[in-house]
GROMACS .gro file of C-alpha atoms in nm:
model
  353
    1UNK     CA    1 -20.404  13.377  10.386
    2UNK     CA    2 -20.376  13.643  10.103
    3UNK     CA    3 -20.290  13.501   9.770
    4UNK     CA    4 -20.065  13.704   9.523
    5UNK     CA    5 -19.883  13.653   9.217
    6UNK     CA    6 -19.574  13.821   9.053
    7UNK     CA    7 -19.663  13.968   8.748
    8UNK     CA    8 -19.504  13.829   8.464
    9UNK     CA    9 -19.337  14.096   8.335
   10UNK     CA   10 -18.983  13.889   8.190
   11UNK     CA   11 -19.237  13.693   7.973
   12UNK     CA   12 -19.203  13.401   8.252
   13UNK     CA   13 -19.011  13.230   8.531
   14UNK     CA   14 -18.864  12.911   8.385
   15UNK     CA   15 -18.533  12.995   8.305
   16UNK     CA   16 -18.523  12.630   8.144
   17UNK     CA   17 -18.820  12.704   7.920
   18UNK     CA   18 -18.777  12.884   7.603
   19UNK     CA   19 -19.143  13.005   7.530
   20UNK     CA   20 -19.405  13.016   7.787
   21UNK     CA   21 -19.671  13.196   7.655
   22UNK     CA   22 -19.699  13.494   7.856
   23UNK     CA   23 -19.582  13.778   7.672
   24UNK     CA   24 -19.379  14.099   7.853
   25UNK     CA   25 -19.656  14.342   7.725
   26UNK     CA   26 -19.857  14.587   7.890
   27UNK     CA   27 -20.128  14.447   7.731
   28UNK     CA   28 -20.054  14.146   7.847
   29UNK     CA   29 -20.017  14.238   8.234
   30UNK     CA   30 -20.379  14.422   8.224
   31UNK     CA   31 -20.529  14.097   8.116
   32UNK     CA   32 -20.366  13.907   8.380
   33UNK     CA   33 -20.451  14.189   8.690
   34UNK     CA   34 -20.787  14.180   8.571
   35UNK     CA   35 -20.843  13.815   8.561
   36UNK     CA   36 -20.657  13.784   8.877
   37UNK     CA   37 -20.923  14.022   9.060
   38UNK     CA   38 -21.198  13.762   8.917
   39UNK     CA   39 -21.035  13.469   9.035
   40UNK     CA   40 -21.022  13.581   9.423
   41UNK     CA   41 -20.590  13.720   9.430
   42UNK     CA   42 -20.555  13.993   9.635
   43UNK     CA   43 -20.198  14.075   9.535
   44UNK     CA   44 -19.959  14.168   9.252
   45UNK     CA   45 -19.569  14.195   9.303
   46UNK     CA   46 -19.411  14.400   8.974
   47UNK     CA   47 -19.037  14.341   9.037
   48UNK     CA   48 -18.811  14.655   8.908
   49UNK     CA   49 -18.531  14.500   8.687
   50UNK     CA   50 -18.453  14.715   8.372
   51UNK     CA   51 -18.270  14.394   8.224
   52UNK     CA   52 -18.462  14.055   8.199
   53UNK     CA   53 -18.337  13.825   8.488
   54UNK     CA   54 -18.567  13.550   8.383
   55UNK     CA   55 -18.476  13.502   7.984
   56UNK     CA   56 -18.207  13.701   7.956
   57UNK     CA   57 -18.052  14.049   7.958
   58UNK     CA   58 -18.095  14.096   7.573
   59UNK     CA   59 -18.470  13.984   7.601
   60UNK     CA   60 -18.781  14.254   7.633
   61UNK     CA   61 -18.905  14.349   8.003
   62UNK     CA   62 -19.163  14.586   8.148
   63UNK     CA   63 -19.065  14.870   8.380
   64UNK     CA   64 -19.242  14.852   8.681
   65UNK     CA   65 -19.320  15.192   8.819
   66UNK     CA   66 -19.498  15.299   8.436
   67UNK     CA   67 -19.666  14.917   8.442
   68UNK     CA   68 -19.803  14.978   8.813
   69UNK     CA   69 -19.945  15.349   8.725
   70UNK     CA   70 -20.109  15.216   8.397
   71UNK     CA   71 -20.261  14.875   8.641
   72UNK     CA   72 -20.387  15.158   8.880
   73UNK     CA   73 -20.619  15.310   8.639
   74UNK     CA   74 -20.743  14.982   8.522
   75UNK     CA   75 -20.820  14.797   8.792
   76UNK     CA   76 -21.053  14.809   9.086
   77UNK     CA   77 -20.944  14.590   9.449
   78UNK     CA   78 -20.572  14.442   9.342
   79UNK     CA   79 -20.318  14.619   9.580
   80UNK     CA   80 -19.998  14.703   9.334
   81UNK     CA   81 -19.702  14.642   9.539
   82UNK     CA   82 -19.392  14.763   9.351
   83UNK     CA   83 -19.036  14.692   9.383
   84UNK     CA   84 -18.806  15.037   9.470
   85UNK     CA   85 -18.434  15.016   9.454
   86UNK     CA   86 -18.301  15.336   9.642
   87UNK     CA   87 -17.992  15.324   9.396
   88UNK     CA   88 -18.194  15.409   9.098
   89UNK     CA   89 -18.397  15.660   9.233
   90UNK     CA   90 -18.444  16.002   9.382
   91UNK     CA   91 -18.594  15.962   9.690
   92UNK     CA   92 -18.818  16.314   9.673
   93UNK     CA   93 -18.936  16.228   9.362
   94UNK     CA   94 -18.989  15.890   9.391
   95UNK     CA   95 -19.203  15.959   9.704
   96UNK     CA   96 -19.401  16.179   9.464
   97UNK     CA   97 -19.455  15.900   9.210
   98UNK     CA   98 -19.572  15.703   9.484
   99UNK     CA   99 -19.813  15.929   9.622
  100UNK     CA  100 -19.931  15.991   9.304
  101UNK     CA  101 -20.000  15.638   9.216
  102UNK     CA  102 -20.149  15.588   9.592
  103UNK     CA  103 -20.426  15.826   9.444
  104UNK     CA  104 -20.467  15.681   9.146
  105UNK     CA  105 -20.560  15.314   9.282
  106UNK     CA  106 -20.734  15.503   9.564
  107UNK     CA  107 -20.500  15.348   9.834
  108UNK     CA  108 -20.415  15.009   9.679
  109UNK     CA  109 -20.059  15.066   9.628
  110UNK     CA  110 -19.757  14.976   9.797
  111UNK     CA  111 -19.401  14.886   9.774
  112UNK     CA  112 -19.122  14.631   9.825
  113UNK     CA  113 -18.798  14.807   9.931
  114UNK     CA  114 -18.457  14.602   9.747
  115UNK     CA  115 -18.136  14.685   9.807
  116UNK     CA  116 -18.059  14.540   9.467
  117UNK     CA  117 -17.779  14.275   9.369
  118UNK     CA  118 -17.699  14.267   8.999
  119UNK     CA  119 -17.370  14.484   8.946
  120UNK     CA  120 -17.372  14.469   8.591
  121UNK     CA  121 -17.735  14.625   8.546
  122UNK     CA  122 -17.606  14.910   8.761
  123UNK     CA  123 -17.345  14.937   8.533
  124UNK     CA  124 -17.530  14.934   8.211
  125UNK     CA  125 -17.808  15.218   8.368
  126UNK     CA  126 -17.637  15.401   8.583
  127UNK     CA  127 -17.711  15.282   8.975
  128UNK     CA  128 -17.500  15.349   9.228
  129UNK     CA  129 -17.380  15.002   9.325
  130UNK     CA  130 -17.131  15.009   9.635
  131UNK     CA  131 -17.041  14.746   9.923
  132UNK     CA  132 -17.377  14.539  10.040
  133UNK     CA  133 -17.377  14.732  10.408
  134UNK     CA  134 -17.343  15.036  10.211
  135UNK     CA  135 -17.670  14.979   9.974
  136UNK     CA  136 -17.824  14.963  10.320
  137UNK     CA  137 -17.706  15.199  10.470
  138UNK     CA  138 -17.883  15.431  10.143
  139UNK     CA  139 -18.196  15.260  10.173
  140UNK     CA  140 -18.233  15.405  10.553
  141UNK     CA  141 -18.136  15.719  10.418
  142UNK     CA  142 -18.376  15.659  10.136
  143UNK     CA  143 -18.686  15.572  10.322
  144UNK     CA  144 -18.634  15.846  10.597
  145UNK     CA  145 -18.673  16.121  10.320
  146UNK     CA  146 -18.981  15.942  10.163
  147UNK     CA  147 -19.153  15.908  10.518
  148UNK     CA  148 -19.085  16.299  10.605
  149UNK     CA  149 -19.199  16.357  10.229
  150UNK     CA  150 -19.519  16.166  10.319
  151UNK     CA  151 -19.598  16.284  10.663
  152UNK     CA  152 -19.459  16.610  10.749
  153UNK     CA  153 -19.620  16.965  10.589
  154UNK     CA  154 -19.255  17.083  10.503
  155UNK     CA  155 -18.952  16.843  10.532
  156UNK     CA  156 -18.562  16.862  10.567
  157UNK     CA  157 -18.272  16.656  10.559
  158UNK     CA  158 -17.937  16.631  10.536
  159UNK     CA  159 -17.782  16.298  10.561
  160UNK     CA  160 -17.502  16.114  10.365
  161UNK     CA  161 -17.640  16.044  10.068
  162UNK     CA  162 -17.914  16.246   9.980
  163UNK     CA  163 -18.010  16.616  10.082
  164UNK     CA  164 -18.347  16.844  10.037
  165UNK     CA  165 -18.452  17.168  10.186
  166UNK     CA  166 -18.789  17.289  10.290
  167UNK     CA  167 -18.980  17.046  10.052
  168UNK     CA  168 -19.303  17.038  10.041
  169UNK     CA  169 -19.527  16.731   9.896
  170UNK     CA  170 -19.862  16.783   9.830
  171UNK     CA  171 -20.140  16.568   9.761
  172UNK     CA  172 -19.997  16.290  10.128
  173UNK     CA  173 -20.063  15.945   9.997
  174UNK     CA  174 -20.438  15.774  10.076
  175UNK     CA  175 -20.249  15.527  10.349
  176UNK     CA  176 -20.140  15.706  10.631
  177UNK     CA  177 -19.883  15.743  10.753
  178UNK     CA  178 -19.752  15.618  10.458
  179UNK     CA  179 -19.843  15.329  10.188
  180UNK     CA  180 -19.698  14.969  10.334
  181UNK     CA  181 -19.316  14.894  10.309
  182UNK     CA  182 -19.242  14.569  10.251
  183UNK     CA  183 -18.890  14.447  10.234
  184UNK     CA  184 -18.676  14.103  10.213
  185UNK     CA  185 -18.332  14.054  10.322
  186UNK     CA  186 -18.144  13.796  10.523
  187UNK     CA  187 -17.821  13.921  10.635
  188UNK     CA  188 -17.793  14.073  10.972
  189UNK     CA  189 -17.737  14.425  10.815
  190UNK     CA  190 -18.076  14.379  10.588
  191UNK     CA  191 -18.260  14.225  10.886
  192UNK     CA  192 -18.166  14.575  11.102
  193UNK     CA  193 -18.285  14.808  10.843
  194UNK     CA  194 -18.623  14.616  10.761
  195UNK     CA  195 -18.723  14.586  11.168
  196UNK     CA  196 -18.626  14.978  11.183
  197UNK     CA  197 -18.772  15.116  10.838
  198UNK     CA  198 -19.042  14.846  10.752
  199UNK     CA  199 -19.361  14.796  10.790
  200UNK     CA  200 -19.402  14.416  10.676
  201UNK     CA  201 -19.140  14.091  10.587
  202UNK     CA  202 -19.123  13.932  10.267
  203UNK     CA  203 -18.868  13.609  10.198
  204UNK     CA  204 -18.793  13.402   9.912
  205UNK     CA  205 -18.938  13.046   9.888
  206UNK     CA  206 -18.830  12.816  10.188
  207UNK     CA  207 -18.930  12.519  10.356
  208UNK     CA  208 -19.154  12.535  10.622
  209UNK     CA  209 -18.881  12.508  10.863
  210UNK     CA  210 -18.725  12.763  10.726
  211UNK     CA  211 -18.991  12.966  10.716
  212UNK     CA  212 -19.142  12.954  11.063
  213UNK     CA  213 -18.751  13.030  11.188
  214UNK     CA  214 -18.777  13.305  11.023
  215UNK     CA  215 -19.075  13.446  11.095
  216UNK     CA  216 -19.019  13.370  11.476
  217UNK     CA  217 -18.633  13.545  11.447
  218UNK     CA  218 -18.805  13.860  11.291
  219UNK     CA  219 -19.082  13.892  11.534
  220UNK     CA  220 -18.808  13.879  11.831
  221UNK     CA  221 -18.621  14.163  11.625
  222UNK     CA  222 -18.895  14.364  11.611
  223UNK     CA  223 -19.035  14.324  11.931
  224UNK     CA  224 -18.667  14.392  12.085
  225UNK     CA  225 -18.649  14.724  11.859
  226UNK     CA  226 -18.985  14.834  12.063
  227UNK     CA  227 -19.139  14.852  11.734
  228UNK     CA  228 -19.535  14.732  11.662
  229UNK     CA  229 -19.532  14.382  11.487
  230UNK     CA  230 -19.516  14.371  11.152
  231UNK     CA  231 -19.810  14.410  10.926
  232UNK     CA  232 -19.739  14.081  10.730
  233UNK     CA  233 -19.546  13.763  10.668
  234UNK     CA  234 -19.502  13.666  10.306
  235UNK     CA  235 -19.338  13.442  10.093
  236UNK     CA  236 -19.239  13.343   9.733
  237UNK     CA  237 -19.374  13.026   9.584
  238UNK     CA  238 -19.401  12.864   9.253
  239UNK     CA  239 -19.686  12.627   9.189
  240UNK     CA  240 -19.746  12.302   9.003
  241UNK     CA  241 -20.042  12.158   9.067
  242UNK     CA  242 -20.179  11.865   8.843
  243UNK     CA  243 -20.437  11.591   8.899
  244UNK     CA  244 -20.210  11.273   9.013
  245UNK     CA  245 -19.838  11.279   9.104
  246UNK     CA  246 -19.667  11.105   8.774
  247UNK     CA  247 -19.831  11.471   8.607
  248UNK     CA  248 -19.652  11.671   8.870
  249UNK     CA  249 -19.321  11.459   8.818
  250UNK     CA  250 -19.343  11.541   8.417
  251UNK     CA  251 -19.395  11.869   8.521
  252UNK     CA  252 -19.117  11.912   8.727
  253UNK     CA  253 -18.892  11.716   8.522
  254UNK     CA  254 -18.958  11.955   8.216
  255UNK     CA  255 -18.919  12.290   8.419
  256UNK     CA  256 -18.601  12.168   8.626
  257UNK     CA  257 -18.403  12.055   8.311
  258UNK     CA  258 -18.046  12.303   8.333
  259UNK     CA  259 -17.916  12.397   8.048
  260UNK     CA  260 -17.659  12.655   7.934
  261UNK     CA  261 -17.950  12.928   7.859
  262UNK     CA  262 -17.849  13.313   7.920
  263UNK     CA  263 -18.164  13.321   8.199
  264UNK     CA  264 -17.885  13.247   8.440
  265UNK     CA  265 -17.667  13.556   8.347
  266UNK     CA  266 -17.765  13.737   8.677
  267UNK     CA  267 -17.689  13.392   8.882
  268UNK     CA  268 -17.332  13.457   8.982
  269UNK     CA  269 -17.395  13.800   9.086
  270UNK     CA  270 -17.667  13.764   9.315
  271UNK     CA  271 -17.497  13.432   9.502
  272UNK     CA  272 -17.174  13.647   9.530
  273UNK     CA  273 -17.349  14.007   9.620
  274UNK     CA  274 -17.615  13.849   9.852
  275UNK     CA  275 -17.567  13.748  10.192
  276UNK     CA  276 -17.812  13.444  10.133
  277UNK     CA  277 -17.927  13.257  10.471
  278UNK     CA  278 -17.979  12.933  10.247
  279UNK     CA  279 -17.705  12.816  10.007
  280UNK     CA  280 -17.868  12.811   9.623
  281UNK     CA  281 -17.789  12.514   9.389
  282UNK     CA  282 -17.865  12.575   9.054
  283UNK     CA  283 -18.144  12.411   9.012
  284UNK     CA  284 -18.291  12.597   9.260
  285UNK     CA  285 -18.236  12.909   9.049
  286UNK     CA  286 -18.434  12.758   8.750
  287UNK     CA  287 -18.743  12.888   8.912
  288UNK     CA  288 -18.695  13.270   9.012
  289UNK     CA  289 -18.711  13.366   9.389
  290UNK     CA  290 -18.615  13.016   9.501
  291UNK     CA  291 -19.003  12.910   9.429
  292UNK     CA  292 -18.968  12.530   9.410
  293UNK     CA  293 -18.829  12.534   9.784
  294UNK     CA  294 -19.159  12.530   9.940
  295UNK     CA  295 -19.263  12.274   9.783
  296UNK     CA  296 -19.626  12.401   9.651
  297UNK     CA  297 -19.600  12.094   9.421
  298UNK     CA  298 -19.852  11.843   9.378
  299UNK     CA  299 -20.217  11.713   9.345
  300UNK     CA  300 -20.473  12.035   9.492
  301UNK     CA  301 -20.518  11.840   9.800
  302UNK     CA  302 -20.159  11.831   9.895
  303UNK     CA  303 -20.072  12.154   9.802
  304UNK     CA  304 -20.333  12.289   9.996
  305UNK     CA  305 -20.225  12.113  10.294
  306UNK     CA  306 -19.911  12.278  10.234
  307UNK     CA  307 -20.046  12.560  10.273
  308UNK     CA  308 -20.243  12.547  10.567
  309UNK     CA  309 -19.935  12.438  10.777
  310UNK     CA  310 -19.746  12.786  10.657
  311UNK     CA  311 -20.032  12.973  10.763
  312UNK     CA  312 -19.977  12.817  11.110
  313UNK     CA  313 -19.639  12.908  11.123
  314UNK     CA  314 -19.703  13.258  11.092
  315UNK     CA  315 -19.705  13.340  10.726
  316UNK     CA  316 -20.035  13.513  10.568
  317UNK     CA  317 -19.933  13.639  10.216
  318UNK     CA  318 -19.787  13.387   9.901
  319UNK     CA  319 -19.637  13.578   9.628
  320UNK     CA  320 -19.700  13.282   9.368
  321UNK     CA  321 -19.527  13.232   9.023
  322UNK     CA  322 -19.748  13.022   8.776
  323UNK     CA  323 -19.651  12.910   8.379
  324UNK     CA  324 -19.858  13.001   8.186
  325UNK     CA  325 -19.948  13.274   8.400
  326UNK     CA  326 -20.348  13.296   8.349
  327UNK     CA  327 -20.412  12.913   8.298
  328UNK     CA  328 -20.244  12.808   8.576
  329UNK     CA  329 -20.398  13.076   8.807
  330UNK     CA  330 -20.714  12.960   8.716
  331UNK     CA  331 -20.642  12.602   8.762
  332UNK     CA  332 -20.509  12.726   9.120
  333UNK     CA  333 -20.844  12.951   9.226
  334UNK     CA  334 -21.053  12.695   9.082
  335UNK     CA  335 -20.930  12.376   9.244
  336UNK     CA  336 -20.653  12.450   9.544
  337UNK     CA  337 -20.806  12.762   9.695
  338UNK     CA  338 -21.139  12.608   9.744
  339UNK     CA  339 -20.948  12.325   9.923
  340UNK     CA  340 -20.757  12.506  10.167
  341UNK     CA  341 -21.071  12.730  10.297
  342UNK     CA  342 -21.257  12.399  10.357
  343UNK     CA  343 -20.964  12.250  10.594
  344UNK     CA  344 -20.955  12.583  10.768
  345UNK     CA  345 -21.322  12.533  10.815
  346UNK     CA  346 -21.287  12.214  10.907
  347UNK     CA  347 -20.970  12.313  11.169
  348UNK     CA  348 -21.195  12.546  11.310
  349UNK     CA  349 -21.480  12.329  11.415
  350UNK     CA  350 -21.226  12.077  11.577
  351UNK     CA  351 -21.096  12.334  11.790
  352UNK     CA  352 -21.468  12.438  11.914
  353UNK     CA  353 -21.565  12.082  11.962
   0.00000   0.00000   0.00000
């Protein structure tokens, strides 16, 4: 298993909480990536919202593709996977930026593909929001012109939405072919583009039910396309972990209480302009990305069993939200990730016996 984190750049995920500590600074971010590398993550997930989902629309936020080039420079192992929404971007450049930063971390970046959901941020900065098949139907568009971009000495195409002649991109991008795409969607038309354009699967927080349906529906899909399997499962989670269960209740109890807070101003849109495989409540929205459905909740030992029986199903990459961001990352390398390498070790030498 790979262990990530989202990078806190909404100044938290507890749309319940007022303050949590973790400031949307650049400053901020570095000392988290940096400490993260120390404490044995592998990953960091910089969403791409230009309004804050988390605390509100009115509240500060970090820009991703700036925070990811300035997290190249400064850190060493981390891979930077970045959020891209084809409606905000030109695809030419964009592939530029990308290859750009690819160089700059030395081939440790590499980015989540979203269709996007929140109408009114398009409206405020100027996306091109249209029917939900339609966004996909861009995002193929938009990732065939990046992949030429990346791969071919002099590229062409002319296609619905976007159009460029004899373009040349020079330096290529470290990975090759190209850096990883991840991507998440559920609905039938997000599954087709992801298993055609997509190089690995990422879902919000589920149960592991949910999740091992999931993975098994996507491998079929893939496999049926004649494609090579995916490079990687992953999955949002957020974690409490405490020392007995009445601290995790408190815990829960404090992040879970709803009230009438403007963190849930992007709630209506993205249950109405998703097509979600899992009806949302709304206190499932209190945590972003669905992270209290997996229930990564509890003492170190049962969390860690937890997570042992999602890396059986299939999944090998958590994308974990923590409040406050460093302490509880720390409390989660120090005391759960310990834990779960010993029962592999121990799952390992029952199956040779």
């Amino acid at each position: 298993m790979k262990y990530g984190f989202w990078l806190p750049i909404f100044g938290g995920w507890l749309r319940n909480v007022e303050e949590e500590h973790m400031p949307p600074t650049f400053d901020y971010a570095k000392k988290v990536v940096q400490a993260g590398e120390k404490l044995g993550f592998d990953t960091t997930l910089i969403a791409e919202l230009y309004l804050n989902d988390i605390k509100g629309p009115e509240r500060d936020s970090l820009e991703a593709w700036s925070t990811a080039a300035g997290l190249a420079a400064v850190t060493e192992k981390m891979e930077i996977m970045t959020a891209i929404r084809p409606g905000f971007h030109n695809p030419a450049v964009a592939a530029k930026m990308a290859a750009n930063i690819d160089h700059m971390s030395n081939g440790r970046f590499t980015l989540n593909v979203v269709s996007a959901w929140w109408a009114e941020e398009a409206k405020q900065y100027g996306g091109v929001f249209t029917e939900h098949d339609e966004r996909y139907d861009r995002t193929e568009e938009f990732l065939e012109v990046m992949k030429g971009l990346w791969t071919e000495e002099t590229f062409s195409y002319k296609g619905k939405f976007y159009e460029i002649e004899n373009t040349k991109l020079e330096p290529k991008p470290v990975q090759r072919p190209n850096p990883i795409l991840y991507a998440g969607g559920e609905s039938p038309r997000g599954k087709e583009t992801i298993v055609d354009h997509c190089d690995a699967y990422v879902m919000h927080g589920g149960t592991l039910e949910e999740i091992e349906t999931k993975i098994s529906d996507m491998k079929q899909r893939r496999a049926a396309a004649g494609k090579n399997p995916f490079q990687s499962f992953g999955m949002a989670a957020y974690i409490v972990c405490r020392d007995t269960e009445e601290e995790v209740k408190e815990e829960m109890a404090r992040i879970t209480d709803v009230k009438d807070v403007s963190g849930y101003a992007g709630y209506n849109d993205f249950v109405s302009k998703s097509q979600l495989e899992q009806q949302i409540e709304l206190m499932d929205y209190s945590v972003s990305n669905r992270g209290l459905r997996p229930n990564l909740i509890g003492t170190p030992e049962q969390i860690a069993d937890r997570i042992v029986a999602f890396e059986q199903a299939g999944l090998d990459l958590l994308l974990l939200q923590f409040s406050p961001q460093l302490e509880e990352m720390e409390r989660f390398s120090k005391k759960v990730m310990p834990v779960v390498e010993e029962k592999r070790r121990l799952a390992a030498r029952i199956a040779e016996s």
